[in-house]
mmCIF file of C-alpha atoms in Angstrom:
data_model
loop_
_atom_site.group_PDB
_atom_site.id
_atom_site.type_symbol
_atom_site.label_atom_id
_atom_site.label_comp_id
_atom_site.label_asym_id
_atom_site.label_seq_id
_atom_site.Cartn_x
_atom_site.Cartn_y
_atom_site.Cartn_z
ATOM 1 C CA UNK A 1492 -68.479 23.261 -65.809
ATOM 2 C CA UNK A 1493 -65.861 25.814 -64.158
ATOM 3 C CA UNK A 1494 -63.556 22.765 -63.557
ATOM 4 C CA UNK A 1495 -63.880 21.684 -67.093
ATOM 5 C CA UNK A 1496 -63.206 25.276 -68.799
ATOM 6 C CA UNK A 1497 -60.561 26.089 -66.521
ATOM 7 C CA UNK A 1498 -58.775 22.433 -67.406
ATOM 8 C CA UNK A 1499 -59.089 23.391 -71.108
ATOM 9 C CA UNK A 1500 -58.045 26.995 -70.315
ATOM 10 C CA UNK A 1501 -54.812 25.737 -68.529
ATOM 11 C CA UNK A 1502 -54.492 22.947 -71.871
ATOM 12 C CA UNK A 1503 -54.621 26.246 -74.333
ATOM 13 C CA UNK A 1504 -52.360 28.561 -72.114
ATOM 14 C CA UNK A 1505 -49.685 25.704 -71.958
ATOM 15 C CA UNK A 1506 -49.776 25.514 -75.456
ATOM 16 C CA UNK A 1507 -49.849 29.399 -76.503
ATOM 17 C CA UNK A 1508 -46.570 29.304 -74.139
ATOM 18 C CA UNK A 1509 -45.088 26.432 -75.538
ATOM 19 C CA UNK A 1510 -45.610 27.944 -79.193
ATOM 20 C CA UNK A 1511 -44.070 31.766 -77.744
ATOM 21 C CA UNK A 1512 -40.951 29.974 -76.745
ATOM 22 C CA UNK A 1513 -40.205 28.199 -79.788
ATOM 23 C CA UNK A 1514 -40.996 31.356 -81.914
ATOM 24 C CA UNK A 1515 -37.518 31.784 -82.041
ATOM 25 C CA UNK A 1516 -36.645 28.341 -83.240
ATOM 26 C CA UNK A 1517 -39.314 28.113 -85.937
ATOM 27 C CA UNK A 1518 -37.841 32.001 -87.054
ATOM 28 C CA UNK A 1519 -34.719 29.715 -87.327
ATOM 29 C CA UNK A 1520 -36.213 27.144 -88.606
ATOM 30 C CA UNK A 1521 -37.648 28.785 -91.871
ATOM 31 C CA UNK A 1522 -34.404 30.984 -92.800
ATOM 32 C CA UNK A 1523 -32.890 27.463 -92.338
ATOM 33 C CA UNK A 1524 -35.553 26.035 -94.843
ATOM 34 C CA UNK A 1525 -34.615 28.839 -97.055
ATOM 35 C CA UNK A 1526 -31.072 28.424 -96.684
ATOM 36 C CA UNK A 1527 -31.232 24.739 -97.586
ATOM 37 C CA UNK A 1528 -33.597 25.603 -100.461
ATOM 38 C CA UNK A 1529 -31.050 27.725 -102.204
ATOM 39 C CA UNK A 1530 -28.645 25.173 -101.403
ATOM 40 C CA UNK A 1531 -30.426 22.186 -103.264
ATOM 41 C CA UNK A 1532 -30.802 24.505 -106.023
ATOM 42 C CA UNK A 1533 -27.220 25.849 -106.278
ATOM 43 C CA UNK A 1534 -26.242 22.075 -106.212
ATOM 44 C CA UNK A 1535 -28.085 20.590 -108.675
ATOM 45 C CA UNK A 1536 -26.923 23.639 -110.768
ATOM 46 C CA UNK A 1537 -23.261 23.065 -110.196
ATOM 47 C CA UNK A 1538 -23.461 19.335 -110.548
ATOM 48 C CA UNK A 1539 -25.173 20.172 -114.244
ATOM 49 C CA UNK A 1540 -22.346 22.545 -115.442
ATOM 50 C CA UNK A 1541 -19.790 19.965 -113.669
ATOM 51 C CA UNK A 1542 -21.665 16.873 -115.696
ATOM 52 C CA UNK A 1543 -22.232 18.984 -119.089
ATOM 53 C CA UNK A 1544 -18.292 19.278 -119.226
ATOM 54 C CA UNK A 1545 -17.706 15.547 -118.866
ATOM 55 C CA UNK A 1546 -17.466 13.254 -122.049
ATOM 56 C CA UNK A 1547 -20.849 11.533 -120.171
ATOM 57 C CA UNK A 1548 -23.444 12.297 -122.762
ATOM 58 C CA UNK A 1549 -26.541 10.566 -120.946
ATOM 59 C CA UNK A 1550 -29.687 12.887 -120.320
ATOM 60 C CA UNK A 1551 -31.590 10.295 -118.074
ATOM 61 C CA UNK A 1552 -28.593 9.833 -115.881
ATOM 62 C CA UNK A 1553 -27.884 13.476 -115.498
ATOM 63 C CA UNK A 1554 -31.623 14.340 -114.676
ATOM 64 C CA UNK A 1555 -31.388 11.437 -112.220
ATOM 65 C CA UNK A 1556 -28.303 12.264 -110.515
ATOM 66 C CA UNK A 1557 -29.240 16.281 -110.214
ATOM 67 C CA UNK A 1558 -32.425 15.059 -108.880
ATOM 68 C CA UNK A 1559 -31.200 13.147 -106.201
ATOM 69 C CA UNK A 1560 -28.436 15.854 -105.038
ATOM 70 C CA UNK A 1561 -31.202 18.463 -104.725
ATOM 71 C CA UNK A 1562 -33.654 16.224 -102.879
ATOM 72 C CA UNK A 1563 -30.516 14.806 -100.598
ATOM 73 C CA UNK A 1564 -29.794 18.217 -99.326
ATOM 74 C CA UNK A 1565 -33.529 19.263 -98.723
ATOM 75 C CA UNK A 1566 -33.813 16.124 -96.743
ATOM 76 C CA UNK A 1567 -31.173 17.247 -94.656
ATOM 77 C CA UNK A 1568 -32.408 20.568 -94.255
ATOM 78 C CA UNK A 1569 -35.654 19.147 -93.210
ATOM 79 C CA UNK A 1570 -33.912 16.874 -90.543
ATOM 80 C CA UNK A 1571 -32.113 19.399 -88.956
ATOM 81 C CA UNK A 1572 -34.908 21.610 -89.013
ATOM 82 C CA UNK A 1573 -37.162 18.954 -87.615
ATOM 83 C CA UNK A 1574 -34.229 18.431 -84.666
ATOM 84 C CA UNK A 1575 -34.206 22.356 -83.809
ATOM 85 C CA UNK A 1576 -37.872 22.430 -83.394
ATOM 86 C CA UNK A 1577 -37.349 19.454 -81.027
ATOM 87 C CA UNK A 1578 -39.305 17.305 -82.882
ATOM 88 C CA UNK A 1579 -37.135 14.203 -82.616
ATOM 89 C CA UNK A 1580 -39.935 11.345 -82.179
ATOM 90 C CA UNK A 1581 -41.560 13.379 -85.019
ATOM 91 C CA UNK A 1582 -38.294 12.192 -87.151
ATOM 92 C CA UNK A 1583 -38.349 8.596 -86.005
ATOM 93 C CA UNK A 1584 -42.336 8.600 -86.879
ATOM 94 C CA UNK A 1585 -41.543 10.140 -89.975
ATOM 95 C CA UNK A 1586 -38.906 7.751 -91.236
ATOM 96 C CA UNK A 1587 -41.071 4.927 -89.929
ATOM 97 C CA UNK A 1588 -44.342 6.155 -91.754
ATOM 98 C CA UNK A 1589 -42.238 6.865 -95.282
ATOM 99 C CA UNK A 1590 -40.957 3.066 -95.313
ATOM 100 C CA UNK A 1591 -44.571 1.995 -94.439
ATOM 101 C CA UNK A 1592 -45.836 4.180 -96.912
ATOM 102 C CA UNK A 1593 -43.320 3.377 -99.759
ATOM 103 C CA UNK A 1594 -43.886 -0.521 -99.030
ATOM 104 C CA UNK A 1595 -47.391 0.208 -99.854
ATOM 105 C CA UNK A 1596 -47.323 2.057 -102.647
ATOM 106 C CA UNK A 1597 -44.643 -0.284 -103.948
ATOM 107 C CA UNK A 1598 -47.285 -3.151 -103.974
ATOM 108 C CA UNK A 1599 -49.810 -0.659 -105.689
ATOM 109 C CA UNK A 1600 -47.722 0.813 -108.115
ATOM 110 C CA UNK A 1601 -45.973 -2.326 -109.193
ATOM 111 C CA UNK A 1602 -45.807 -0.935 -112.843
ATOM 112 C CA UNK A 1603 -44.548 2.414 -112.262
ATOM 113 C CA UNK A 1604 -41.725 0.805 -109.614
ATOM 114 C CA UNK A 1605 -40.512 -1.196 -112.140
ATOM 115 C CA UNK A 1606 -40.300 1.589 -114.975
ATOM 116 C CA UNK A 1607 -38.705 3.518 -112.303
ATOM 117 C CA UNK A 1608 -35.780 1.444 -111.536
ATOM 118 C CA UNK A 1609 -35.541 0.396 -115.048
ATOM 119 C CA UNK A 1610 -35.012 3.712 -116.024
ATOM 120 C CA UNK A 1611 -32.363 3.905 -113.717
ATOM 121 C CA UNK A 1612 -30.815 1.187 -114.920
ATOM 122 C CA UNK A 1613 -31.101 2.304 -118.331
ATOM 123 C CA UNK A 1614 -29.267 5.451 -117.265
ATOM 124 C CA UNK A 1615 -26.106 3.791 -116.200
ATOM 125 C CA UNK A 1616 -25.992 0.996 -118.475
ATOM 126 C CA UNK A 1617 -26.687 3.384 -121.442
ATOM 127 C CA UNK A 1618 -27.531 1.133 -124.530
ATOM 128 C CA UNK A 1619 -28.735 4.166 -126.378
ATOM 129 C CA UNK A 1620 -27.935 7.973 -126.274
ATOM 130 C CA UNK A 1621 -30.282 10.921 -127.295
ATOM 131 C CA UNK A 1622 -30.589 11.009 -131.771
ATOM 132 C CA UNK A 1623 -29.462 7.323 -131.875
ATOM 133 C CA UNK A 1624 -31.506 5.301 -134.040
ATOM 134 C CA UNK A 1625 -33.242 1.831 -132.384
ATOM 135 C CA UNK A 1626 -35.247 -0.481 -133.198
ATOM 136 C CA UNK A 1627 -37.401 -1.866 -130.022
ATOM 137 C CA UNK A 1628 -39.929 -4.143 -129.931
ATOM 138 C CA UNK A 1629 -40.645 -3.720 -133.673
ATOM 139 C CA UNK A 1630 -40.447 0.356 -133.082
ATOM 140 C CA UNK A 1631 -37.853 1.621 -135.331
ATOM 141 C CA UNK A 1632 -37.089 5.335 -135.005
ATOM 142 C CA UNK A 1633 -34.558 8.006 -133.661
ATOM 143 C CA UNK A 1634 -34.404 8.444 -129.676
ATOM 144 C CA UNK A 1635 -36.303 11.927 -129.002
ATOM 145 C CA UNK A 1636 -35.731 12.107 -125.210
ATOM 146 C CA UNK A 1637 -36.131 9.545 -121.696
ATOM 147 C CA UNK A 1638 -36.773 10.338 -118.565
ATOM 148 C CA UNK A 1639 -37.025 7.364 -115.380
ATOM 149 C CA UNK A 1640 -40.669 6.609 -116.865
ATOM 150 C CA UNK A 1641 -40.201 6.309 -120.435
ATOM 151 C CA UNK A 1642 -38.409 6.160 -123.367
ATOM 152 C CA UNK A 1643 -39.993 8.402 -126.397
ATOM 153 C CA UNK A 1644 -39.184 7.159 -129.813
ATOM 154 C CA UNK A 1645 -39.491 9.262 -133.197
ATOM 155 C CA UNK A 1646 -40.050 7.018 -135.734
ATOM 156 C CA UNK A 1647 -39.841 7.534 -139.593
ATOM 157 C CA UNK A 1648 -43.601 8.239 -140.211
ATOM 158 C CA UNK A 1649 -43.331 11.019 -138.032
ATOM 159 C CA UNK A 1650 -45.006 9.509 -134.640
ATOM 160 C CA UNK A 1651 -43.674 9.958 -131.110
ATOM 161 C CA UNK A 1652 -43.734 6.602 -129.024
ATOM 162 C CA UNK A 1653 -43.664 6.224 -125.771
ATOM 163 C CA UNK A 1654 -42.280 2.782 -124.645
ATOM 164 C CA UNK A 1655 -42.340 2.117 -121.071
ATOM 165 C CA UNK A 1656 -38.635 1.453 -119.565
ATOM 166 C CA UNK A 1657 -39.565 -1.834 -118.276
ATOM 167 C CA UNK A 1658 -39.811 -2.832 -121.576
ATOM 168 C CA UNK A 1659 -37.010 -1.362 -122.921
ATOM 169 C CA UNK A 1660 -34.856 -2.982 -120.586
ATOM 170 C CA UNK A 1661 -36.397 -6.473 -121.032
ATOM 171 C CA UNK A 1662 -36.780 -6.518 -125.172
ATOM 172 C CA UNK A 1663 -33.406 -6.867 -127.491
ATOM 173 C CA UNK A 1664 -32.150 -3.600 -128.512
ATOM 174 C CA UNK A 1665 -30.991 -2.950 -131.660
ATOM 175 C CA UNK A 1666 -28.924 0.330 -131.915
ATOM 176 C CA UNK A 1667 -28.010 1.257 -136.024
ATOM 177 C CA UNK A 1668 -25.743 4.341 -134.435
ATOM 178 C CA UNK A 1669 -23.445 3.081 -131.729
ATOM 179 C CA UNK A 1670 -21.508 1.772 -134.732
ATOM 180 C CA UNK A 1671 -21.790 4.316 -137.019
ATOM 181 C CA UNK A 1672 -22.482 1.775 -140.317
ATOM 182 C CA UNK A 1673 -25.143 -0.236 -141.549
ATOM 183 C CA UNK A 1674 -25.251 -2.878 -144.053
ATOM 184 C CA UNK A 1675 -27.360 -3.072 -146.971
ATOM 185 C CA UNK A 1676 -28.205 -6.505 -148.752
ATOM 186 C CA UNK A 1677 -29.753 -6.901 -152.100
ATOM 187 C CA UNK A 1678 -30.600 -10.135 -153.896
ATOM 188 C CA UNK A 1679 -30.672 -9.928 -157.509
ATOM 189 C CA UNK A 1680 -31.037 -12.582 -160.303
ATOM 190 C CA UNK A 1681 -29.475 -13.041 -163.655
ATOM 191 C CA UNK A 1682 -30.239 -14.930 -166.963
ATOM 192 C CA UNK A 1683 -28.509 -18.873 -167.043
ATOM 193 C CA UNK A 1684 -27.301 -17.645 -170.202
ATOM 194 C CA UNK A 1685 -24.833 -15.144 -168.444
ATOM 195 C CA UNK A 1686 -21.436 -15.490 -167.447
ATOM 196 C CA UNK A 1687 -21.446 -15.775 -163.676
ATOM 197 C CA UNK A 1688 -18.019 -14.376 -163.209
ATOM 198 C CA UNK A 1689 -18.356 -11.316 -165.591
ATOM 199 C CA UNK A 1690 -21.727 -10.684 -163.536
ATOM 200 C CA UNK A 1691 -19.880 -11.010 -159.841
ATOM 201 C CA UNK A 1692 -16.908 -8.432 -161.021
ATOM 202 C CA UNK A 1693 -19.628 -5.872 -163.065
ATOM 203 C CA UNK A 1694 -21.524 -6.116 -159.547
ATOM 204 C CA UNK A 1695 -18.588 -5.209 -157.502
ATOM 205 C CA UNK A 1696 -16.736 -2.808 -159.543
ATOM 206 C CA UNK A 1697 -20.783 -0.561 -159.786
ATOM 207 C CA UNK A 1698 -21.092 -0.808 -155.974
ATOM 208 C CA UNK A 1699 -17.547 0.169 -155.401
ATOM 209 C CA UNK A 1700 -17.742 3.176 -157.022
ATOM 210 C CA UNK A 1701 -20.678 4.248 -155.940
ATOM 211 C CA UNK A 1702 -20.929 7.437 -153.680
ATOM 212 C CA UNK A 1703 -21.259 6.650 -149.543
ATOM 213 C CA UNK A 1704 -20.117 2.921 -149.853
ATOM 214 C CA UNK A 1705 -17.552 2.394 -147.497
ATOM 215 C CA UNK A 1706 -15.389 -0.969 -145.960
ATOM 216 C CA UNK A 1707 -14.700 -2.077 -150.181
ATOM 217 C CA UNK A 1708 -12.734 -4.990 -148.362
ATOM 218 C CA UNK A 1709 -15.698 -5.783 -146.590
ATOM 219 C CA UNK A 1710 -18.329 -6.045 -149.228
ATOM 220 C CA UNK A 1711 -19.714 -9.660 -149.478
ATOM 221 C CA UNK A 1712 -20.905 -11.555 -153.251
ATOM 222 C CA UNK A 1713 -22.556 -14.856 -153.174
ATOM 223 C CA UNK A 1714 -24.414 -16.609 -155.054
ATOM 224 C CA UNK A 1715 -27.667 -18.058 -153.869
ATOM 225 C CA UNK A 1716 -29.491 -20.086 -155.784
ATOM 226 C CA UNK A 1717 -31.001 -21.525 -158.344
ATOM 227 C CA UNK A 1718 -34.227 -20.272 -159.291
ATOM 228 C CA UNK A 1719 -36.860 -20.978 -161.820
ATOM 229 C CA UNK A 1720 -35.970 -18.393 -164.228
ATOM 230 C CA UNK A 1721 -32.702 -17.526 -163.237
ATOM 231 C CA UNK A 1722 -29.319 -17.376 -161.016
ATOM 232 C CA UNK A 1723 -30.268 -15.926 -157.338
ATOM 233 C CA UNK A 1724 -26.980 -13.919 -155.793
ATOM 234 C CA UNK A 1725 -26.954 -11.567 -153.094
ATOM 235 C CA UNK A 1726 -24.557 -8.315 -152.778
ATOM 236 C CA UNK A 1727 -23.929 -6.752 -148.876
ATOM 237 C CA UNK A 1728 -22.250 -3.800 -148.483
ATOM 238 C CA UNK A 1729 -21.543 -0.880 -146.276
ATOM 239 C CA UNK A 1730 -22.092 2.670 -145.704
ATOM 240 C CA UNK A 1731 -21.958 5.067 -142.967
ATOM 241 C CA UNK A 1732 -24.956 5.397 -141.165
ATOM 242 C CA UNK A 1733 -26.610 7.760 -139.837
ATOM 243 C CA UNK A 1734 -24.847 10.290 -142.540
ATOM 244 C CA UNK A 1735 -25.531 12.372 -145.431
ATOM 245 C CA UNK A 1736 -27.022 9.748 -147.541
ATOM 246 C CA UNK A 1737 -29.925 7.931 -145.750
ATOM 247 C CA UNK A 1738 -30.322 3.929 -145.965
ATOM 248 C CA UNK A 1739 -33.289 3.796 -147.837
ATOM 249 C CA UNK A 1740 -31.904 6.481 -150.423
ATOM 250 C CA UNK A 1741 -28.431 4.388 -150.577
ATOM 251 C CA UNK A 1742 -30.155 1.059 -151.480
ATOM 252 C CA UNK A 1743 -32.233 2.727 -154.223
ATOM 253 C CA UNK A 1744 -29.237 4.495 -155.975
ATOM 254 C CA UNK A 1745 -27.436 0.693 -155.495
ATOM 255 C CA UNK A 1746 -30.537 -0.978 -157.562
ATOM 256 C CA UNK A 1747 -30.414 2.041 -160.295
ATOM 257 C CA UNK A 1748 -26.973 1.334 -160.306
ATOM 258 C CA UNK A 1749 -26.482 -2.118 -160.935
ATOM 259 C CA UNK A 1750 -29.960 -2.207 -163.535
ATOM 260 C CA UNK A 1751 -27.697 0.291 -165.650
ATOM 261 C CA UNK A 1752 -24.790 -1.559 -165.787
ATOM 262 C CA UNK A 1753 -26.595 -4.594 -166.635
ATOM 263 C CA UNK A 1754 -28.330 -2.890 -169.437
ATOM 264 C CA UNK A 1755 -24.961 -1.321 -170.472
ATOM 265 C CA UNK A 1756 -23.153 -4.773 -170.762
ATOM 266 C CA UNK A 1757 -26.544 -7.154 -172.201
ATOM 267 C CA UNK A 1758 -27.101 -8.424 -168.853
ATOM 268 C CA UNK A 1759 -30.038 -9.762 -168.483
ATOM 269 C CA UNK A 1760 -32.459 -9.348 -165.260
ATOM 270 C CA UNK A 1761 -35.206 -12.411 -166.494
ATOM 271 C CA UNK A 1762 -38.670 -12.441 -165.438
ATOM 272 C CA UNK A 1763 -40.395 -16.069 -164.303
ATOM 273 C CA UNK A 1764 -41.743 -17.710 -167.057
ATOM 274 C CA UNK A 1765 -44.729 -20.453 -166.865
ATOM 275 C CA UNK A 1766 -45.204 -23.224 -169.302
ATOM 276 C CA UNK A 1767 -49.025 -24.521 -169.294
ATOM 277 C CA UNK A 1768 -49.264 -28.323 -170.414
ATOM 278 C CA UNK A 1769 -52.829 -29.054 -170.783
ATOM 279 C CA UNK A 1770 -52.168 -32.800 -172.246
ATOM 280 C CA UNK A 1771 -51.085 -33.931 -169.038
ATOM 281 C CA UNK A 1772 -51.307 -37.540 -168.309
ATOM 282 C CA UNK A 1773 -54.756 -38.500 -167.342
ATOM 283 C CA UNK A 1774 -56.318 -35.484 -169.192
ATOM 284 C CA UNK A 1775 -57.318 -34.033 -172.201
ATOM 285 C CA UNK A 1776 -55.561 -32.448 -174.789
ATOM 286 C CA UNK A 1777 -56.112 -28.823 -175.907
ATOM 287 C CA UNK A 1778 -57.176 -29.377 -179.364
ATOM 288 C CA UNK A 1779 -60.441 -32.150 -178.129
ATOM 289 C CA UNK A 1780 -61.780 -29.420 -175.223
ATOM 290 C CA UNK A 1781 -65.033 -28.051 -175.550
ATOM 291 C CA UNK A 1782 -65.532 -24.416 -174.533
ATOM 292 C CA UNK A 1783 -68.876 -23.477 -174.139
ATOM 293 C CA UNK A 1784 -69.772 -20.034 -176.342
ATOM 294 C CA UNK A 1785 -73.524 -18.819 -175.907
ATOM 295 C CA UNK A 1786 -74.637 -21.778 -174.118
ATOM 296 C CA UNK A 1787 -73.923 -24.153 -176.755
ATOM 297 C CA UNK A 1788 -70.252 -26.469 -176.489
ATOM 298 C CA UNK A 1789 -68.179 -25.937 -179.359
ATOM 299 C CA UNK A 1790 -65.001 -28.273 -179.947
ATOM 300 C CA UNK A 1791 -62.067 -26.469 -180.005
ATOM 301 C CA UNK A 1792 -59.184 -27.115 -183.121
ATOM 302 C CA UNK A 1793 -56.122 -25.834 -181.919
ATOM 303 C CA UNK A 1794 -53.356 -27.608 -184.009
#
């Protein structure tokens, strides 16, 4: 038993002298840690007010790249740190355990890996900026913020969605901002009795004056169809968008519009109409049906 105690005596007073002389290195070691600290943090601070006076307007990308600066220069830190305590194998170990560990979780977090990167990717490629209004996957709003997880959409009826980035990246995007118009198409009908040409230059010369309407040049007049009860065209035009007037206020001021000058110059807007033909071949005429009135059939005499 005295062997034994003094072997585990001699263990502990190695160590207690192995930790007194490398008080002063771990003293250096955590002003170091502190040093570094305030480093990371001044640098992701300068790299914002640096990025925040570029033209770059991306939120994702600037959160990603200020992320990475600040946990580049801890890293460091923590190297050198780990190499003044003497701790070399410990680094090697380290490194080696880290790409173990992130090959693991990479298989168990498939999901989250892949929103990750495609939030990255989203960053840089930038199909979208914060405000602009999307439509994704059948989500149609204004973009309220993104981070390297999600993308979080405001839509009309005043919900916040969160669409995973993997999916924004892999679904067509349609952006309504980056051009700064939007079309608006209206089909309309008029009476056969009409003149076609009077209608196409009433229908023009109403949108063009109407308030918003921008690209004149551009605005587009067909004609469709014909339908049962009438001649099918189709107006597209443009105005700015997003702006002062919103799209679904501009396209009802266009119907208003075009109903008044229609009414203005006898234009007439006709309703379908339905012819019933009960002496069709085969059958029986109108006037020799029997409609049964209190249980008893009475024969109709409709001349």
């Amino acid at each position: 038993m005295e062997e034994a105690f003094n072997k585990v005596w001699d263990k502990l007073d190695s160590w207690i002298d192995t930790f007194i002389s490398m008080l002063p290195n771990m003293g250096l070691a955590i002003l170091l840690y502190i040093l570094f600290l305030l480093l990371a943090k001044l640098g992701r601070k300068i790299f914002l007010k640096i990025f925040d006076r570029s033209p770059i307007e991306n939120q994702a990308l600037e959160d990603l790249l200020s992320t990475i600066i600040y946990n580049v220069i801890l890293g460091i830190g923590l190297f050198t740190i780990l190499g003044i305590l003497h701790l070399d194998k410990a680094v090697t170990s380290l490194l080696a355990g880290v790409g173990v560990l992130g090959l693991a979780l990479g298989f168990a977090f498939q999901d989250i890996a892949a929103n990750f990167i495609s939030g990255v990717i989203l960053a840089f490629r930038t199909p979208f900026h914060i405000g602009h209004v999307v439509d994704i996957n059948g989500i149609m709003g204004s973009v309220s913020r993104t981070n390297l997880r999600v993308t979080v959409i405001k839509s009309f009826t005043g919900q916040e969605v969160y669409v995973p980035n993997k999916d924004v990246l892999q679904a067509p995007i349609q952006n309504y901002t980056v051009l700064g118009k939007r079309r608006i198409d209206l089909s309309v009908g008029v009476s056969y009795a009409d003149d076609l040409s009077s209608v196409e230059s009433l229908v023009k010369e109403t949108i063009g004056n109407m308030e918003g309407v921008i690209d004149q040049d551009k605005m587009i007049f067909d004609y469709a169809a014909f339908g049962d009860s009438s001649i099918n065209f189709n107006i597209r035009f443009w105005m700015a968008f997003p702006g002062d007037i919103g799209f679904l206020t501009m396209r009802n001021s266009a119907i208003k519009h075009i109903k008044a000058a229609f009414d203005k110059n006898g234009i007439t807007i006709p309703f379908p109409i339905r012819t019933l033909d009960f002496g069709i071949k085969g059958g029986k005429e109108l006037s020799q049906m029997k409609l049964a009135v209190n249980g008893h059939a009475h024969q109709t005499n409709v001349n």
